[in-house]
């Protein structure tokens, strides 16, 4: 990984939060000579961001520029504020999309949200970097989405696999022709059964892995097994407690070479392992989560944030369970009393995922209040 040392030194000099973090540990970035020595820096957990940012709004003194010099500011569930430094491919997904075969000749339907969270702009800017034409469709509204696909002869799709599956089902029901030939998925697990269904329809599919904080971390390129590490990322698999690097399964810890928002040794909370024979180069994908956050329908649901809003609507005793049905994520919240529509809408607005509420006589308080029961 070239340029990591100059990046670290610049980040140390310009990011007050990183400088404080290293100084507390008596780490001199000028003395670090190998990538492996980054392991001396304690891991910054994603779950710490809401607290750090709240203490020093809006970015916890982590960015290297003034807030009013940023191109955009987003808010992800947590809440977590995410900065965008400029209008170019800030999150690095053009590399992944080119590996997936997207070109300037494509018309691409972008079904990620452009509202508050950065996913929509992540792919919009990456596709424009390639030269592709973008249809900023956002999520939902399957009838309109299929009409757009047909009217514009859309050739590419970016979004979650379950939503493309839903759109294709609707198109089949209405006997509407769609010309999509390539798709790139992230934010949701692509199962082998879904991959086969898409490929049978002549749609070449690729998947990637990234986060709202980091952008692109790894992606499928078909030149080797698993997901290739992005050229803008240094990835370590670490013990989630000690932060020590592991040769086996561990938490994905990332250093992103972004000079505006230098995330150094950032613990994503996701778990993976190296593809055998490709340590430092390829991961097999996301195996699960550590910590108290769960990704549902492409959005992180944070246990602490869910507890807070449930208490605010007068329902502090609950259990939220994540399952997968017909390849689609489901969030069910078990409660001991009925909630009115206003309370339900408030919960939806905070966690940005629409759950199913089930009233039961007694909630199981022996388990955590946010449980992931999906089996991969």
mmCIF file of C-alpha atoms in Angstrom:
data_model
loop_
_atom_site.group_PDB
_atom_site.id
_atom_site.type_symbol
_atom_site.label_atom_id
_atom_site.label_comp_id
_atom_site.label_asym_id
_atom_site.label_seq_id
_atom_site.Cartn_x
_atom_site.Cartn_y
_atom_site.Cartn_z
ATOM 1 C CA UNK A 1 0.000 0.000 0.000
ATOM 2 C CA UNK A 2 1.817 3.064 -1.287
ATOM 3 C CA UNK A 3 1.407 6.482 0.242
ATOM 4 C CA UNK A 4 0.101 5.285 3.604
ATOM 5 C CA UNK A 5 2.863 6.933 5.632
ATOM 6 C CA UNK A 6 2.508 10.406 4.071
ATOM 7 C CA UNK A 7 -1.252 10.056 4.516
ATOM 8 C CA UNK A 8 -0.860 9.182 8.206
ATOM 9 C CA UNK A 9 1.517 12.076 8.854
ATOM 10 C CA UNK A 10 -0.764 14.568 7.099
ATOM 11 C CA UNK A 11 -3.776 13.210 8.985
ATOM 12 C CA UNK A 12 -1.894 13.457 12.290
ATOM 13 C CA UNK A 13 -1.004 17.083 11.603
ATOM 14 C CA UNK A 14 -4.451 18.158 10.402
ATOM 15 C CA UNK A 15 -6.962 16.032 12.356
ATOM 16 C CA UNK A 16 -7.124 17.115 16.034
ATOM 17 C CA UNK A 17 -8.908 13.902 17.055
ATOM 18 C CA UNK A 18 -6.302 11.634 15.460
ATOM 19 C CA UNK A 19 -3.477 13.665 16.947
ATOM 20 C CA UNK A 20 -4.982 13.355 20.441
ATOM 21 C CA UNK A 21 -5.549 9.638 19.910
ATOM 22 C CA UNK A 22 -1.931 8.977 18.977
ATOM 23 C CA UNK A 23 -0.432 11.324 21.554
ATOM 24 C CA UNK A 24 -2.307 9.587 24.390
ATOM 25 C CA UNK A 25 -0.660 6.314 23.323
ATOM 26 C CA UNK A 26 2.764 7.971 22.812
ATOM 27 C CA UNK A 27 2.747 6.937 19.159
ATOM 28 C CA UNK A 28 4.896 9.035 16.828
ATOM 29 C CA UNK A 29 3.620 8.555 13.243
ATOM 30 C CA UNK A 30 6.984 9.721 11.861
ATOM 31 C CA UNK A 31 8.598 6.628 13.401
ATOM 32 C CA UNK A 32 6.213 4.071 11.894
ATOM 33 C CA UNK A 33 7.892 2.313 8.972
ATOM 34 C CA UNK A 34 5.617 -0.627 8.082
ATOM 35 C CA UNK A 35 1.889 -1.080 7.575
ATOM 36 C CA UNK A 36 1.955 -3.769 10.254
ATOM 37 C CA UNK A 37 2.966 -1.123 12.825
ATOM 38 C CA UNK A 38 -0.467 0.492 12.420
ATOM 39 C CA UNK A 39 -1.578 -2.224 14.854
ATOM 40 C CA UNK A 40 -0.008 -0.171 17.640
ATOM 41 C CA UNK A 41 -2.874 2.321 17.229
ATOM 42 C CA UNK A 42 -5.978 1.366 19.264
ATOM 43 C CA UNK A 43 -9.084 0.542 17.237
ATOM 44 C CA UNK A 44 -11.725 3.264 16.942
ATOM 45 C CA UNK A 45 -15.075 1.446 17.074
ATOM 46 C CA UNK A 46 -17.940 2.553 14.845
ATOM 47 C CA UNK A 47 -20.195 2.452 17.906
ATOM 48 C CA UNK A 48 -18.066 5.211 19.473
ATOM 49 C CA UNK A 49 -18.812 7.702 16.687
ATOM 50 C CA UNK A 50 -22.240 8.916 17.930
ATOM 51 C CA UNK A 51 -20.766 9.716 21.344
ATOM 52 C CA UNK A 52 -17.590 11.348 19.997
ATOM 53 C CA UNK A 53 -19.559 13.454 17.543
ATOM 54 C CA UNK A 54 -22.134 14.521 20.116
ATOM 55 C CA UNK A 55 -19.308 15.677 22.400
ATOM 56 C CA UNK A 56 -17.691 17.742 19.598
ATOM 57 C CA UNK A 57 -20.345 18.404 16.947
ATOM 58 C CA UNK A 58 -20.561 17.600 14.155
ATOM 59 C CA UNK A 59 -17.551 15.319 13.426
ATOM 60 C CA UNK A 60 -15.772 14.858 16.737
ATOM 61 C CA UNK A 61 -12.791 16.930 15.476
ATOM 62 C CA UNK A 62 -11.937 14.103 13.075
ATOM 63 C CA UNK A 63 -12.061 15.926 9.728
ATOM 64 C CA UNK A 64 -9.115 17.929 8.354
ATOM 65 C CA UNK A 65 -11.068 20.850 6.898
ATOM 66 C CA UNK A 66 -13.709 23.350 7.964
ATOM 67 C CA UNK A 67 -17.290 22.131 7.990
ATOM 68 C CA UNK A 68 -18.421 24.837 5.565
ATOM 69 C CA UNK A 69 -15.779 23.711 3.046
ATOM 70 C CA UNK A 70 -17.329 20.257 2.654
ATOM 71 C CA UNK A 71 -19.356 19.364 -0.437
ATOM 72 C CA UNK A 72 -22.116 17.607 1.518
ATOM 73 C CA UNK A 73 -22.958 16.410 5.017
ATOM 74 C CA UNK A 74 -25.017 13.257 5.578
ATOM 75 C CA UNK A 75 -26.632 11.703 8.628
ATOM 76 C CA UNK A 76 -26.648 7.934 9.036
ATOM 77 C CA UNK A 77 -28.522 6.026 11.754
ATOM 78 C CA UNK A 78 -26.853 6.417 15.123
ATOM 79 C CA UNK A 79 -27.023 9.303 14.489
ATOM 80 C CA UNK A 80 -23.650 9.571 12.752
ATOM 81 C CA UNK A 81 -22.660 12.553 10.606
ATOM 82 C CA UNK A 82 -20.723 11.634 7.460
ATOM 83 C CA UNK A 83 -18.704 14.278 5.563
ATOM 84 C CA UNK A 84 -18.128 14.422 1.812
ATOM 85 C CA UNK A 85 -14.958 16.275 0.911
ATOM 86 C CA UNK A 86 -15.564 16.962 -2.784
ATOM 87 C CA UNK A 87 -17.874 16.078 -5.667
ATOM 88 C CA UNK A 88 -15.598 13.481 -7.245
ATOM 89 C CA UNK A 89 -15.537 9.734 -6.471
ATOM 90 C CA UNK A 90 -14.950 10.455 -2.778
ATOM 91 C CA UNK A 91 -15.925 6.919 -1.661
ATOM 92 C CA UNK A 92 -13.940 4.946 -4.254
ATOM 93 C CA UNK A 93 -16.672 2.801 -5.801
ATOM 94 C CA UNK A 94 -15.712 3.551 -9.440
ATOM 95 C CA UNK A 95 -12.944 0.947 -9.153
ATOM 96 C CA UNK A 96 -15.488 -1.674 -8.119
ATOM 97 C CA UNK A 97 -18.031 -0.696 -10.770
ATOM 98 C CA UNK A 98 -15.432 -0.845 -13.540
ATOM 99 C CA UNK A 99 -14.458 -4.327 -12.365
ATOM 100 C CA UNK A 100 -18.151 -5.217 -12.667
ATOM 101 C CA UNK A 101 -18.185 -4.094 -16.298
ATOM 102 C CA UNK A 102 -19.929 -0.723 -16.017
ATOM 103 C CA UNK A 103 -18.849 1.725 -18.776
ATOM 104 C CA UNK A 104 -19.691 5.150 -20.193
ATOM 105 C CA UNK A 105 -22.185 3.454 -22.509
ATOM 106 C CA UNK A 106 -24.443 2.341 -19.657
ATOM 107 C CA UNK A 107 -27.667 3.877 -18.377
ATOM 108 C CA UNK A 108 -27.724 2.878 -14.707
ATOM 109 C CA UNK A 109 -30.647 2.917 -12.285
ATOM 110 C CA UNK A 110 -29.362 3.920 -8.856
ATOM 111 C CA UNK A 111 -31.843 2.656 -6.240
ATOM 112 C CA UNK A 112 -29.858 3.710 -3.176
ATOM 113 C CA UNK A 113 -31.279 6.568 -1.137
ATOM 114 C CA UNK A 114 -30.191 10.137 -1.833
ATOM 115 C CA UNK A 115 -31.882 11.306 1.373
ATOM 116 C CA UNK A 116 -29.656 11.958 4.421
ATOM 117 C CA UNK A 117 -27.556 8.766 4.127
ATOM 118 C CA UNK A 118 -24.717 8.894 1.550
ATOM 119 C CA UNK A 119 -25.293 5.663 -0.417
ATOM 120 C CA UNK A 120 -27.101 7.337 -3.325
ATOM 121 C CA UNK A 121 -24.348 9.888 -3.844
ATOM 122 C CA UNK A 122 -21.652 7.245 -3.347
ATOM 123 C CA UNK A 123 -22.760 5.435 -6.462
ATOM 124 C CA UNK A 124 -23.908 8.503 -8.362
ATOM 125 C CA UNK A 125 -20.441 10.057 -8.173
ATOM 126 C CA UNK A 126 -18.715 6.743 -8.970
ATOM 127 C CA UNK A 127 -20.902 6.155 -12.032
ATOM 128 C CA UNK A 128 -20.349 9.716 -13.249
ATOM 129 C CA UNK A 129 -16.599 9.222 -12.786
ATOM 130 C CA UNK A 130 -16.867 6.315 -15.217
ATOM 131 C CA UNK A 131 -19.033 8.374 -17.557
ATOM 132 C CA UNK A 132 -22.228 6.343 -17.205
ATOM 133 C CA UNK A 133 -25.653 7.996 -17.323
ATOM 134 C CA UNK A 134 -27.381 7.834 -13.926
ATOM 135 C CA UNK A 135 -31.091 7.496 -13.201
ATOM 136 C CA UNK A 136 -31.376 8.724 -9.563
ATOM 137 C CA UNK A 137 -34.359 6.524 -8.719
ATOM 138 C CA UNK A 138 -33.805 5.990 -4.997
ATOM 139 C CA UNK A 139 -35.570 3.175 -3.120
ATOM 140 C CA UNK A 140 -39.202 2.053 -3.239
ATOM 141 C CA UNK A 141 -42.033 2.663 -5.747
ATOM 142 C CA UNK A 142 -41.660 -0.515 -7.788
ATOM 143 C CA UNK A 143 -44.218 0.490 -10.443
ATOM 144 C CA UNK A 144 -42.348 3.679 -11.322
ATOM 145 C CA UNK A 145 -38.976 1.920 -11.110
ATOM 146 C CA UNK A 146 -40.032 -0.712 -13.650
ATOM 147 C CA UNK A 147 -41.513 1.972 -15.920
ATOM 148 C CA UNK A 148 -38.183 3.823 -15.830
ATOM 149 C CA UNK A 149 -36.299 0.637 -16.662
ATOM 150 C CA UNK A 150 -38.528 0.011 -19.670
ATOM 151 C CA UNK A 151 -38.882 3.575 -20.982
ATOM 152 C CA UNK A 152 -35.175 4.424 -20.687
ATOM 153 C CA UNK A 153 -33.858 0.967 -21.659
ATOM 154 C CA UNK A 154 -31.773 0.878 -18.498
ATOM 155 C CA UNK A 155 -28.766 -1.443 -18.859
ATOM 156 C CA UNK A 156 -27.362 -1.373 -15.317
ATOM 157 C CA UNK A 157 -28.628 -1.495 -11.743
ATOM 158 C CA UNK A 158 -27.039 -0.594 -8.411
ATOM 159 C CA UNK A 159 -28.803 -1.317 -5.134
ATOM 160 C CA UNK A 160 -29.697 -4.319 -2.999
ATOM 161 C CA UNK A 161 -30.302 -7.749 -4.551
ATOM 162 C CA UNK A 162 -33.690 -8.184 -2.864
ATOM 163 C CA UNK A 163 -35.015 -4.977 -4.444
ATOM 164 C CA UNK A 164 -33.891 -5.951 -7.948
ATOM 165 C CA UNK A 165 -35.537 -9.330 -7.401
ATOM 166 C CA UNK A 166 -38.762 -7.555 -6.426
ATOM 167 C CA UNK A 167 -38.616 -5.303 -9.517
ATOM 168 C CA UNK A 168 -38.041 -8.233 -11.857
ATOM 169 C CA UNK A 169 -40.938 -10.140 -10.298
ATOM 170 C CA UNK A 170 -43.236 -7.153 -10.879
ATOM 171 C CA UNK A 171 -41.990 -6.734 -14.456
ATOM 172 C CA UNK A 172 -42.743 -10.401 -15.139
ATOM 173 C CA UNK A 173 -46.225 -10.097 -13.650
ATOM 174 C CA UNK A 174 -47.004 -7.075 -15.867
ATOM 175 C CA UNK A 175 -45.153 -8.562 -18.860
ATOM 176 C CA UNK A 176 -42.893 -5.552 -19.059
ATOM 177 C CA UNK A 177 -39.542 -5.990 -20.771
ATOM 178 C CA UNK A 178 -36.427 -4.774 -18.942
ATOM 179 C CA UNK A 179 -32.995 -4.614 -20.556
ATOM 180 C CA UNK A 180 -30.793 -4.733 -17.450
ATOM 181 C CA UNK A 181 -27.626 -6.718 -18.209
ATOM 182 C CA UNK A 182 -25.401 -5.906 -15.250
ATOM 183 C CA UNK A 183 -25.935 -5.239 -11.547
ATOM 184 C CA UNK A 184 -23.792 -4.253 -8.581
ATOM 185 C CA UNK A 185 -25.010 -5.030 -5.085
ATOM 186 C CA UNK A 186 -23.958 -3.917 -1.631
ATOM 187 C CA UNK A 187 -25.527 -3.257 1.800
ATOM 188 C CA UNK A 188 -27.188 -6.675 1.736
ATOM 189 C CA UNK A 189 -26.045 -10.285 1.447
ATOM 190 C CA UNK A 190 -26.226 -11.780 -2.053
ATOM 191 C CA UNK A 191 -27.248 -15.417 -1.649
ATOM 192 C CA UNK A 192 -26.156 -18.059 -4.135
ATOM 193 C CA UNK A 193 -29.774 -18.801 -5.043
ATOM 194 C CA UNK A 194 -30.387 -15.151 -5.939
ATOM 195 C CA UNK A 195 -27.136 -14.982 -7.896
ATOM 196 C CA UNK A 196 -28.228 -17.989 -9.944
ATOM 197 C CA UNK A 197 -31.652 -16.461 -10.632
ATOM 198 C CA UNK A 198 -30.119 -13.234 -11.920
ATOM 199 C CA UNK A 199 -27.510 -15.012 -14.020
ATOM 200 C CA UNK A 200 -30.199 -17.207 -15.583
ATOM 201 C CA UNK A 201 -31.908 -14.039 -16.787
ATOM 202 C CA UNK A 202 -28.689 -12.886 -18.439
ATOM 203 C CA UNK A 203 -27.835 -10.334 -15.737
ATOM 204 C CA UNK A 204 -24.161 -10.375 -14.781
ATOM 205 C CA UNK A 205 -23.991 -9.606 -11.060
ATOM 206 C CA UNK A 206 -21.190 -8.442 -8.783
ATOM 207 C CA UNK A 207 -21.168 -7.529 -5.120
ATOM 208 C CA UNK A 208 -19.121 -5.190 -2.983
ATOM 209 C CA UNK A 209 -18.611 -4.277 0.631
ATOM 210 C CA UNK A 210 -18.478 -0.795 2.097
ATOM 211 C CA UNK A 211 -19.876 1.421 4.830
ATOM 212 C CA UNK A 212 -21.274 4.948 5.021
ATOM 213 C CA UNK A 213 -18.161 6.010 6.942
ATOM 214 C CA UNK A 214 -15.518 4.350 4.780
ATOM 215 C CA UNK A 215 -16.997 4.015 1.310
ATOM 216 C CA UNK A 216 -15.694 1.081 -0.741
ATOM 217 C CA UNK A 217 -13.668 -1.446 1.255
ATOM 218 C CA UNK A 218 -13.696 -4.572 -0.934
ATOM 219 C CA UNK A 219 -15.359 -5.813 -4.104
ATOM 220 C CA UNK A 220 -15.824 -8.787 -6.398
ATOM 221 C CA UNK A 221 -13.668 -8.681 -9.532
ATOM 222 C CA UNK A 222 -13.807 -12.326 -10.774
ATOM 223 C CA UNK A 223 -9.993 -12.327 -11.051
ATOM 224 C CA UNK A 224 -9.702 -14.305 -7.851
ATOM 225 C CA UNK A 225 -11.847 -15.739 -5.072
ATOM 226 C CA UNK A 226 -13.793 -13.615 -2.622
ATOM 227 C CA UNK A 227 -13.682 -9.818 -2.507
ATOM 228 C CA UNK A 228 -10.594 -7.825 -3.470
ATOM 229 C CA UNK A 229 -9.480 -5.112 -1.021
ATOM 230 C CA UNK A 230 -9.976 -1.607 -2.432
ATOM 231 C CA UNK A 231 -6.834 0.267 -3.498
ATOM 232 C CA UNK A 232 -7.805 3.071 -1.071
ATOM 233 C CA UNK A 233 -8.073 0.808 1.995
ATOM 234 C CA UNK A 234 -5.782 -1.008 4.391
ATOM 235 C CA UNK A 235 -7.738 -3.866 5.967
ATOM 236 C CA UNK A 236 -6.829 -5.868 9.055
ATOM 237 C CA UNK A 237 -8.833 -8.638 10.689
ATOM 238 C CA UNK A 238 -8.603 -8.119 14.431
ATOM 239 C CA UNK A 239 -9.630 -9.504 17.774
ATOM 240 C CA UNK A 240 -12.733 -7.420 18.617
ATOM 241 C CA UNK A 241 -11.610 -7.083 22.248
ATOM 242 C CA UNK A 242 -7.849 -6.488 22.054
ATOM 243 C CA UNK A 243 -7.563 -5.084 18.520
ATOM 244 C CA UNK A 244 -4.675 -7.471 17.766
ATOM 245 C CA UNK A 245 -4.340 -8.588 14.137
ATOM 246 C CA UNK A 246 -5.427 -12.155 13.460
ATOM 247 C CA UNK A 247 -4.721 -14.707 10.738
ATOM 248 C CA UNK A 248 -8.163 -16.179 11.354
ATOM 249 C CA UNK A 249 -11.706 -14.812 11.474
ATOM 250 C CA UNK A 250 -11.929 -11.354 13.031
ATOM 251 C CA UNK A 251 -13.433 -7.876 12.997
ATOM 252 C CA UNK A 252 -12.809 -5.867 9.821
ATOM 253 C CA UNK A 253 -10.612 -2.930 10.871
ATOM 254 C CA UNK A 254 -9.985 -0.374 8.136
ATOM 255 C CA UNK A 255 -7.642 2.516 7.465
ATOM 256 C CA UNK A 256 -9.060 4.622 4.638
ATOM 257 C CA UNK A 257 -6.700 6.870 2.683
ATOM 258 C CA UNK A 258 -9.142 9.785 2.684
ATOM 259 C CA UNK A 259 -7.363 13.027 3.536
ATOM 260 C CA UNK A 260 -10.603 14.857 4.382
ATOM 261 C CA UNK A 261 -11.921 12.203 6.772
ATOM 262 C CA UNK A 262 -8.938 10.082 7.817
ATOM 263 C CA UNK A 263 -10.361 6.997 9.483
ATOM 264 C CA UNK A 264 -7.372 5.173 10.955
ATOM 265 C CA UNK A 265 -7.820 1.692 12.450
ATOM 266 C CA UNK A 266 -11.600 2.021 12.249
ATOM 267 C CA UNK A 267 -13.523 -0.979 13.600
ATOM 268 C CA UNK A 268 -16.504 -1.545 11.303
ATOM 269 C CA UNK A 269 -18.148 -4.118 13.578
ATOM 270 C CA UNK A 270 -18.352 -6.560 10.655
ATOM 271 C CA UNK A 271 -16.661 -9.958 10.808
ATOM 272 C CA UNK A 272 -14.788 -11.704 7.994
ATOM 273 C CA UNK A 273 -11.810 -13.916 7.273
ATOM 274 C CA UNK A 274 -9.072 -13.937 4.659
ATOM 275 C CA UNK A 275 -9.391 -16.004 1.513
ATOM 276 C CA UNK A 276 -6.805 -18.769 1.954
ATOM 277 C CA UNK A 277 -3.541 -17.706 0.351
ATOM 278 C CA UNK A 278 -4.639 -14.068 -0.035
ATOM 279 C CA UNK A 279 -4.026 -12.510 3.376
ATOM 280 C CA UNK A 280 -4.185 -8.729 3.126
ATOM 281 C CA UNK A 281 -5.613 -8.926 -0.385
ATOM 282 C CA UNK A 282 -8.989 -10.688 -0.360
ATOM 283 C CA UNK A 283 -11.745 -11.362 2.191
ATOM 284 C CA UNK A 284 -14.535 -13.889 1.786
ATOM 285 C CA UNK A 285 -17.284 -11.373 2.584
ATOM 286 C CA UNK A 286 -19.169 -10.438 5.734
ATOM 287 C CA UNK A 287 -19.880 -13.332 8.100
ATOM 288 C CA UNK A 288 -21.735 -11.414 10.806
ATOM 289 C CA UNK A 289 -21.443 -8.621 13.340
ATOM 290 C CA UNK A 290 -19.767 -7.879 16.629
ATOM 291 C CA UNK A 291 -21.029 -5.247 19.031
ATOM 292 C CA UNK A 292 -24.563 -3.933 19.350
ATOM 293 C CA UNK A 293 -25.473 -2.862 15.793
ATOM 294 C CA UNK A 294 -27.210 -4.926 13.133
ATOM 295 C CA UNK A 295 -27.550 -4.148 9.416
ATOM 296 C CA UNK A 296 -31.152 -4.561 8.214
ATOM 297 C CA UNK A 297 -32.227 -3.893 4.614
ATOM 298 C CA UNK A 298 -28.959 -2.083 4.062
ATOM 299 C CA UNK A 299 -29.315 0.216 7.105
ATOM 300 C CA UNK A 300 -27.618 -0.089 10.480
ATOM 301 C CA UNK A 301 -29.971 -0.396 13.431
ATOM 302 C CA UNK A 302 -28.161 0.674 16.613
ATOM 303 C CA UNK A 303 -29.306 -0.969 19.822
ATOM 304 C CA UNK A 304 -28.815 2.151 21.960
ATOM 305 C CA UNK A 305 -30.713 4.354 19.521
ATOM 306 C CA UNK A 306 -33.556 1.815 19.368
ATOM 307 C CA UNK A 307 -33.712 1.652 23.179
ATOM 308 C CA UNK A 308 -33.949 5.417 23.373
ATOM 309 C CA UNK A 309 -36.809 5.818 20.897
ATOM 310 C CA UNK A 310 -38.739 2.859 22.342
ATOM 311 C CA UNK A 311 -38.526 4.478 25.782
ATOM 312 C CA UNK A 312 -39.674 7.787 24.325
ATOM 313 C CA UNK A 313 -42.844 6.192 22.925
ATOM 314 C CA UNK A 314 -43.562 4.569 26.299
ATOM 315 C CA UNK A 315 -42.410 1.056 25.460
ATOM 316 C CA UNK A 316 -39.071 0.461 27.222
ATOM 317 C CA UNK A 317 -39.584 -3.318 27.365
ATOM 318 C CA UNK A 318 -39.285 -4.840 23.886
ATOM 319 C CA UNK A 319 -37.285 -7.211 21.755
ATOM 320 C CA UNK A 320 -36.340 -6.556 18.125
ATOM 321 C CA UNK A 321 -35.575 -9.687 16.095
ATOM 322 C CA UNK A 322 -34.001 -9.717 12.628
ATOM 323 C CA UNK A 323 -34.789 -12.671 10.367
ATOM 324 C CA UNK A 324 -34.586 -13.452 6.657
ATOM 325 C CA UNK A 325 -37.653 -14.625 4.736
ATOM 326 C CA UNK A 326 -37.576 -15.372 1.011
ATOM 327 C CA UNK A 327 -34.146 -13.713 0.800
ATOM 328 C CA UNK A 328 -35.496 -10.476 2.322
ATOM 329 C CA UNK A 329 -34.592 -9.003 5.715
ATOM 330 C CA UNK A 330 -37.432 -8.717 8.237
ATOM 331 C CA UNK A 331 -37.394 -6.715 11.460
ATOM 332 C CA UNK A 332 -40.010 -7.713 14.036
ATOM 333 C CA UNK A 333 -40.375 -5.767 17.284
ATOM 334 C CA UNK A 334 -42.161 -7.648 20.073
ATOM 335 C CA UNK A 335 -43.900 -5.359 22.578
ATOM 336 C CA UNK A 336 -46.177 -5.807 25.590
ATOM 337 C CA UNK A 337 -48.646 -3.066 24.729
ATOM 338 C CA UNK A 338 -50.132 -1.666 21.534
ATOM 339 C CA UNK A 339 -48.551 1.411 19.975
ATOM 340 C CA UNK A 340 -50.498 4.008 18.025
ATOM 341 C CA UNK A 341 -49.560 4.949 14.454
ATOM 342 C CA UNK A 342 -47.810 8.139 15.547
ATOM 343 C CA UNK A 343 -45.482 6.168 17.841
ATOM 344 C CA UNK A 344 -44.780 3.596 15.122
ATOM 345 C CA UNK A 345 -43.956 6.342 12.641
ATOM 346 C CA UNK A 346 -41.582 7.961 15.125
ATOM 347 C CA UNK A 347 -39.720 4.648 15.480
ATOM 348 C CA UNK A 348 -39.565 4.270 11.684
ATOM 349 C CA UNK A 349 -38.178 7.783 11.304
ATOM 350 C CA UNK A 350 -35.433 7.207 13.855
ATOM 351 C CA UNK A 351 -34.157 3.770 12.813
ATOM 352 C CA UNK A 352 -34.966 4.279 9.092
ATOM 353 C CA UNK A 353 -36.256 0.717 8.739
ATOM 354 C CA UNK A 354 -39.941 -0.252 8.762
ATOM 355 C CA UNK A 355 -40.531 -3.024 11.330
ATOM 356 C CA UNK A 356 -43.486 -5.290 12.002
ATOM 357 C CA UNK A 357 -44.875 -4.796 15.525
ATOM 358 C CA UNK A 358 -46.207 -7.831 17.380
ATOM 359 C CA UNK A 359 -47.939 -7.490 20.732
ATOM 360 C CA UNK A 360 -47.198 -10.384 23.125
ATOM 361 C CA UNK A 361 -48.118 -11.176 26.718
ATOM 362 C CA UNK A 362 -44.481 -11.144 27.843
ATOM 363 C CA UNK A 363 -41.258 -10.144 26.097
ATOM 364 C CA UNK A 364 -38.236 -12.431 26.498
ATOM 365 C CA UNK A 365 -35.901 -10.289 28.599
ATOM 366 C CA UNK A 366 -33.238 -12.983 28.901
ATOM 367 C CA UNK A 367 -31.843 -12.156 25.469
ATOM 368 C CA UNK A 368 -30.549 -8.808 24.200
ATOM 369 C CA UNK A 369 -33.181 -6.392 22.998
ATOM 370 C CA UNK A 370 -31.757 -6.498 19.444
ATOM 371 C CA UNK A 371 -31.198 -10.028 18.153
ATOM 372 C CA UNK A 372 -30.024 -11.177 14.712
ATOM 373 C CA UNK A 373 -31.347 -14.671 13.899
ATOM 374 C CA UNK A 374 -30.424 -14.731 10.223
ATOM 375 C CA UNK A 375 -28.464 -17.764 9.068
ATOM 376 C CA UNK A 376 -25.950 -17.281 6.264
#
